[in-house]
CSV table of N, CA, C and O in Angstrom, one decimal:
chain,number,residue,atom,x,y,z
A,270,THR,N,117.8,99.0,107.0
A,270,THR,CA,117.2,99.1,107.0
A,270,THR,C,115.9,100.4,107.2
A,270,THR,O,115.3,100.1,108.8
A,271,ILE,N,114.8,100.7,107.1
A,271,ILE,CA,114.0,101.3,107.0
A,271,ILE,C,112.5,100.5,106.5
A,271,ILE,O,112.8,100.1,105.4
A,272,ILE,N,111.8,100.0,107.5
A,272,ILE,CA,111.2,99.4,107.6
A,272,ILE,C,109.5,100.8,107.1
A,272,ILE,O,109.4,101.8,108.0
A,273,LEU,N,108.6,100.4,106.2
A,273,LEU,CA,107.5,101.0,106.7
A,273,LEU,C,106.0,100.5,106.3
A,273,LEU,O,106.3,99.4,105.6
A,274,PHE,N,106.1,100.6,107.7
A,274,PHE,CA,104.8,99.2,108.0
A,274,PHE,C,103.5,99.4,106.8
A,274,PHE,O,103.0,100.4,107.1
A,275,GLY,N,103.7,98.0,105.7
A,275,GLY,CA,102.2,97.7,105.9
A,275,GLY,C,102.8,97.0,104.1
A,275,GLY,O,102.4,97.8,103.0
A,276,ASP,N,104.0,98.2,104.0
A,276,ASP,CA,104.6,98.2,102.4
A,276,ASP,C,105.5,97.1,102.2
A,276,ASP,O,106.9,96.8,102.1
A,277,ILE,N,104.9,95.6,102.1
A,277,ILE,CA,105.9,94.1,102.1
A,277,ILE,C,106.4,94.4,100.7
A,277,ILE,O,106.4,93.4,100.6
A,278,ASP,N,105.6,95.0,99.7
A,278,ASP,CA,106.9,94.6,98.9
A,278,ASP,C,108.0,95.6,98.2
A,278,ASP,O,108.2,95.9,97.6
A,279,LYS,N,108.2,96.4,99.1
A,279,LYS,CA,109.7,97.7,99.5
A,279,LYS,C,109.0,98.4,98.5
A,279,LYS,O,110.6,98.5,97.8
A,280,SER,N,108.5,99.1,98.0
A,280,SER,CA,108.3,100.0,96.6
A,280,SER,C,108.1,101.4,97.5
A,280,SER,O,107.3,102.6,96.5
A,281,GLY,N,107.4,101.7,98.8
A,281,GLY,CA,108.2,102.7,99.4
A,281,GLY,C,106.5,103.0,99.6
A,281,GLY,O,106.2,104.3,99.3
A,282,ALA,N,105.8,103.0,98.4
A,282,ALA,CA,104.2,102.6,99.5
A,282,ALA,C,103.5,102.0,99.4
A,282,ALA,O,103.6,100.9,99.7
A,283,ILE,N,101.7,101.9,100.1
A,283,ILE,CA,100.9,101.0,100.7
A,283,ILE,C,100.1,101.4,99.6
A,283,ILE,O,99.4,101.8,100.0
A,284,ASN,N,99.9,99.7,99.1
A,284,ASN,CA,99.0,99.7,97.8
A,284,ASN,C,98.2,98.5,97.9
A,284,ASN,O,98.8,97.2,98.8
A,285,SER,N,97.3,98.6,97.0
A,285,SER,CA,96.5,97.4,96.4
A,285,SER,C,97.9,95.8,96.2
A,285,SER,O,97.3,94.6,96.9
A,286,ILE,N,99.6,95.8,95.9
A,286,ILE,CA,99.6,95.2,95.4
A,286,ILE,C,100.5,94.5,97.0
A,286,ILE,O,100.7,93.3,97.5
A,287,ASP,N,100.2,95.2,98.3
A,287,ASP,CA,100.5,94.3,99.9
A,287,ASP,C,99.3,94.1,99.5
A,287,ASP,O,99.4,92.9,100.9
A,288,LEU,N,98.8,94.4,99.7
A,288,LEU,CA,96.9,93.8,100.2
A,288,LEU,C,96.9,92.2,99.8
A,288,LEU,O,96.8,91.4,100.5
A,289,LEU,N,97.4,92.3,98.8
A,289,LEU,CA,97.6,91.0,97.5
A,289,LEU,C,98.6,90.3,98.6
A,289,LEU,O,98.4,88.6,98.8
A,290,LYS,N,99.7,90.9,98.4
A,290,LYS,CA,101.3,90.0,99.3
A,290,LYS,C,100.2,89.7,100.7
A,290,LYS,O,101.3,88.3,101.0
A,291,LEU,N,100.3,90.3,101.5
A,291,LEU,CA,100.0,90.4,103.2
A,291,LEU,C,98.4,88.9,102.6
A,291,LEU,O,98.3,87.6,103.2
A,292,LYS,N,97.7,88.8,102.0
A,292,LYS,CA,96.5,88.4,101.9
A,292,LYS,C,97.4,86.8,101.0
A,292,LYS,O,97.2,85.3,101.8
A,293,GLN,N,98.6,86.0,100.6
A,293,GLN,CA,99.3,85.5,100.3
A,293,GLN,C,99.8,84.7,101.8
A,293,GLN,O,100.3,83.9,101.4
A,294,ILE,N,101.0,86.0,101.9
A,294,ILE,CA,101.5,85.2,102.9
A,294,ILE,C,100.7,84.5,104.0
A,294,ILE,O,100.7,83.2,104.5
A,295,ILE,N,99.7,84.9,104.5
A,295,ILE,CA,97.7,84.3,104.9
A,295,ILE,C,97.6,82.8,104.7
A,295,ILE,O,97.6,82.0,105.6
A,296,LEU,N,97.4,82.7,103.1
A,296,LEU,CA,97.2,81.4,103.0
A,296,LEU,C,98.7,80.7,102.6
A,296,LEU,O,98.4,79.8,102.1
A,297,GLY,N,99.9,81.0,102.5
A,297,GLY,CA,100.4,80.7,102.5
A,297,GLY,C,101.2,80.1,101.2
A,297,GLY,O,102.2,79.0,100.7
A,298,SER,N,101.1,80.4,99.7
A,298,SER,CA,101.5,80.6,98.9
A,298,SER,C,103.2,81.7,98.4
A,298,SER,O,102.8,81.9,97.7
A,299,PHE,N,102.7,82.6,99.8
A,299,PHE,CA,104.7,83.5,99.1
A,299,PHE,C,104.9,83.0,100.1
A,299,PHE,O,104.4,84.1,101.3
A,300,THR,N,106.1,83.6,100.4
A,300,THR,CA,106.6,83.4,102.2
A,300,THR,C,107.8,83.8,102.3
A,300,THR,O,108.9,84.6,101.0
A,301,PRO,N,107.4,85.6,102.2
A,301,PRO,CA,108.6,86.9,102.8
A,301,PRO,C,109.9,86.9,102.2
A,301,PRO,O,110.1,85.7,103.6
A,302,ASP,N,110.5,87.5,102.6
A,302,ASP,CA,111.7,88.0,103.6
A,302,ASP,C,111.6,88.4,104.5
A,302,ASP,O,110.5,88.6,105.1
A,303,ALA,N,112.5,88.4,105.3
A,303,ALA,CA,112.4,89.0,107.2
A,303,ALA,C,112.0,90.7,107.1
A,303,ALA,O,111.3,90.9,107.7
A,304,VAL,N,112.5,91.5,106.3
A,304,VAL,CA,111.9,93.0,106.0
A,304,VAL,C,110.8,93.3,105.6
A,304,VAL,O,109.9,93.1,106.7
A,305,SER,N,110.3,92.0,104.7
A,305,SER,CA,108.8,92.2,104.5
A,305,SER,C,108.0,91.7,105.5
A,305,SER,O,106.7,92.1,105.9
A,306,MET,N,108.1,90.6,106.2
A,306,MET,CA,107.5,90.1,106.8
A,306,MET,C,107.2,91.0,108.6
A,306,MET,O,106.5,91.2,109.0
A,307,LEU,N,108.1,91.9,108.3
A,307,LEU,CA,108.4,92.5,109.8
A,307,LEU,C,106.9,94.3,108.9
A,307,LEU,O,106.4,94.1,110.1
A,308,ALA,N,107.0,94.5,107.8
A,308,ALA,CA,106.5,95.5,106.9
A,308,ALA,C,104.9,94.9,107.0
A,308,ALA,O,103.9,95.4,107.3
A,309,ALA,N,104.9,93.7,107.7
A,309,ALA,CA,103.4,93.1,106.5
A,309,ALA,C,102.6,92.9,108.5
A,309,ALA,O,101.5,93.2,108.5
A,310,ASN,N,103.4,93.1,109.1
A,310,ASN,CA,102.7,92.9,110.7
A,310,ASN,C,102.7,94.6,111.5
A,310,ASN,O,103.4,94.7,112.1
A,311,CYS,N,101.5,94.6,110.2
A,311,CYS,CA,101.4,96.5,110.6
A,311,CYS,C,100.8,96.8,111.3
A,311,CYS,O,100.5,98.2,111.9
A,312,SER,N,99.9,95.7,112.2
A,312,SER,CA,99.3,96.2,112.8
A,312,SER,C,100.0,96.3,114.8
A,312,SER,O,99.6,96.7,115.5
A,313,ARG,N,101.1,95.6,114.4
A,313,ARG,CA,102.0,95.4,115.6
A,313,ARG,C,101.3,94.8,116.8
A,313,ARG,O,101.3,94.8,117.9
A,314,ASP,N,100.7,94.0,116.6
A,314,ASP,CA,99.7,93.5,117.8
A,314,ASP,C,101.0,92.5,118.5
A,314,ASP,O,102.1,91.9,117.9
A,315,ASN,N,100.3,92.0,119.9
A,315,ASN,CA,101.1,91.3,121.0
A,315,ASN,C,102.0,90.3,120.4
A,315,ASN,O,102.3,89.3,120.7
A,316,LEU,N,100.5,89.8,119.4
A,316,LEU,CA,101.2,88.1,119.4
A,316,LEU,C,102.5,88.4,118.0
A,316,LEU,O,103.1,87.2,117.7
A,317,ASN,N,102.5,89.2,117.7
A,317,ASN,CA,103.2,89.2,116.8
A,317,ASN,C,104.2,88.7,115.6
A,317,ASN,O,104.5,88.1,115.1
A,318,ALA,N,102.4,88.3,115.2
A,318,ALA,CA,102.3,87.6,114.1
A,318,ALA,C,101.9,88.0,112.7
A,318,ALA,O,100.8,88.8,113.2
A,319,VAL,N,101.7,87.9,111.5
A,319,VAL,CA,101.0,87.9,111.0
A,319,VAL,C,99.2,87.9,110.6
A,319,VAL,O,99.3,86.2,110.5
A,320,ASN,N,98.0,88.5,110.3
A,320,ASN,CA,97.0,87.8,110.6
A,320,ASN,C,96.1,88.4,110.1
A,320,ASN,O,96.3,89.4,109.3
A,321,ALA,N,94.5,88.5,109.9
A,321,ALA,CA,93.6,88.8,109.9
A,321,ALA,C,93.2,90.5,109.8
A,321,ALA,O,93.2,91.6,109.5
A,322,LEU,N,94.2,90.8,111.4
A,322,LEU,CA,93.9,92.1,111.6
A,322,LEU,C,95.4,93.2,111.0
A,322,LEU,O,94.8,93.9,111.1
A,323,ASP,N,96.3,92.5,110.6
A,323,ASP,CA,97.2,93.6,109.8
A,323,ASP,C,96.5,93.2,108.7
A,323,ASP,O,96.7,95.1,107.9
A,324,LEU,N,95.7,92.8,108.0
A,324,LEU,CA,95.1,92.6,106.6
A,324,LEU,C,94.4,93.6,106.6
A,324,LEU,O,93.6,95.0,105.7
A,325,LEU,N,93.1,93.8,107.8
A,325,LEU,CA,91.9,95.1,108.0
A,325,LEU,C,92.9,96.6,108.2
A,325,LEU,O,92.0,97.3,107.0
A,326,THR,N,94.5,96.3,108.7
A,326,THR,CA,94.8,97.3,108.6
A,326,THR,C,95.0,98.3,107.9
A,326,THR,O,95.0,99.1,107.1
A,327,ILE,N,95.5,97.3,106.4
A,327,ILE,CA,96.1,97.9,105.7
A,327,ILE,C,95.0,98.5,104.7
A,327,ILE,O,94.8,99.2,104.0
A,328,LYS,N,93.8,97.1,105.0
A,328,LYS,CA,92.6,98.3,104.0
A,328,LYS,C,91.9,99.3,104.2
A,328,LYS,O,91.9,99.9,103.7
A,329,LYS,N,92.4,99.4,105.9
A,329,LYS,CA,91.5,100.6,106.3
A,329,LYS,C,92.6,101.2,105.0
A,329,LYS,O,92.5,103.0,105.6
A,330,HIS,N,93.8,101.6,105.5
A,330,HIS,CA,94.7,102.3,105.3
A,330,HIS,C,94.3,103.3,103.5
A,330,HIS,O,94.3,104.5,103.3
A,331,ILE,N,94.6,101.8,102.4
A,331,ILE,CA,94.3,101.9,101.1
A,331,ILE,C,93.3,102.7,101.2
A,331,ILE,O,93.0,103.5,100.5
A,332,LEU,N,91.4,102.6,101.9
A,332,LEU,CA,90.7,103.4,101.4
A,332,LEU,C,90.4,104.6,102.3
A,332,LEU,O,89.2,105.3,102.0
A,333,LYS,N,91.8,105.3,103.0
A,333,LYS,CA,91.7,105.8,103.9
A,333,LYS,C,91.0,106.2,105.2
A,333,LYS,O,90.3,107.7,105.3
A,334,THR,N,90.2,105.3,105.9
A,334,THR,CA,89.9,105.6,106.8
A,334,THR,C,90.8,105.6,108.3
A,334,THR,O,89.8,105.5,108.8
A,335,ALA,N,91.6,105.2,107.8
A,335,ALA,CA,92.4,104.6,108.8
A,335,ALA,C,94.3,105.0,108.4
A,335,ALA,O,94.1,104.8,107.0
A,336,THR,N,95.2,105.5,109.1
A,336,THR,CA,96.3,105.1,108.7
A,336,THR,C,97.3,104.4,109.5
A,336,THR,O,96.7,103.5,110.5
A,337,ILE,N,98.6,103.9,109.0
A,337,ILE,CA,99.4,103.2,109.6
A,337,ILE,C,99.8,103.8,110.4
A,337,ILE,O,101.2,104.7,110.2
A,338,ASP,N,100.5,103.5,111.3
A,338,ASP,CA,101.4,104.4,112.6
A,338,ASP,C,103.2,103.9,111.9
A,338,ASP,O,103.4,103.4,112.7
A,339,GLN,N,103.6,104.6,112.0
A,339,GLN,CA,104.6,104.2,111.6
A,339,GLN,C,105.9,104.6,112.7
A,339,GLN,O,107.2,104.3,113.0
A,340,ALA,N,105.3,104.9,113.5
A,340,ALA,CA,106.3,105.4,115.3
A,340,ALA,C,107.2,104.3,115.1
A,340,ALA,O,106.6,102.8,114.9
A,341,ALA,N,108.5,104.3,115.5
A,341,ALA,CA,109.3,102.9,115.9
A,341,ALA,C,108.8,103.4,117.5
A,341,ALA,O,108.4,104.1,118.3
A,342,ASP,N,108.5,101.6,118.3
A,342,ASP,CA,107.2,101.2,119.1
A,342,ASP,C,109.5,101.1,120.1
A,342,ASP,O,109.8,100.8,119.9
């Protein structure tokens, strides 16, 4: 499986739907599968958890003020 970090809905693009899904994950109103959960942790911080930093990362990517690093760790 290829993971596009930030592409939570697995559509092949990072967009506002992914931002919405990430908000829902943080609020607990959406439970993603394992692949979507990995994609949601787009900041790939040491906490290895989905949080507001991931939300900010996707927002910046959508606004084209930053990009999400897709390189494998």
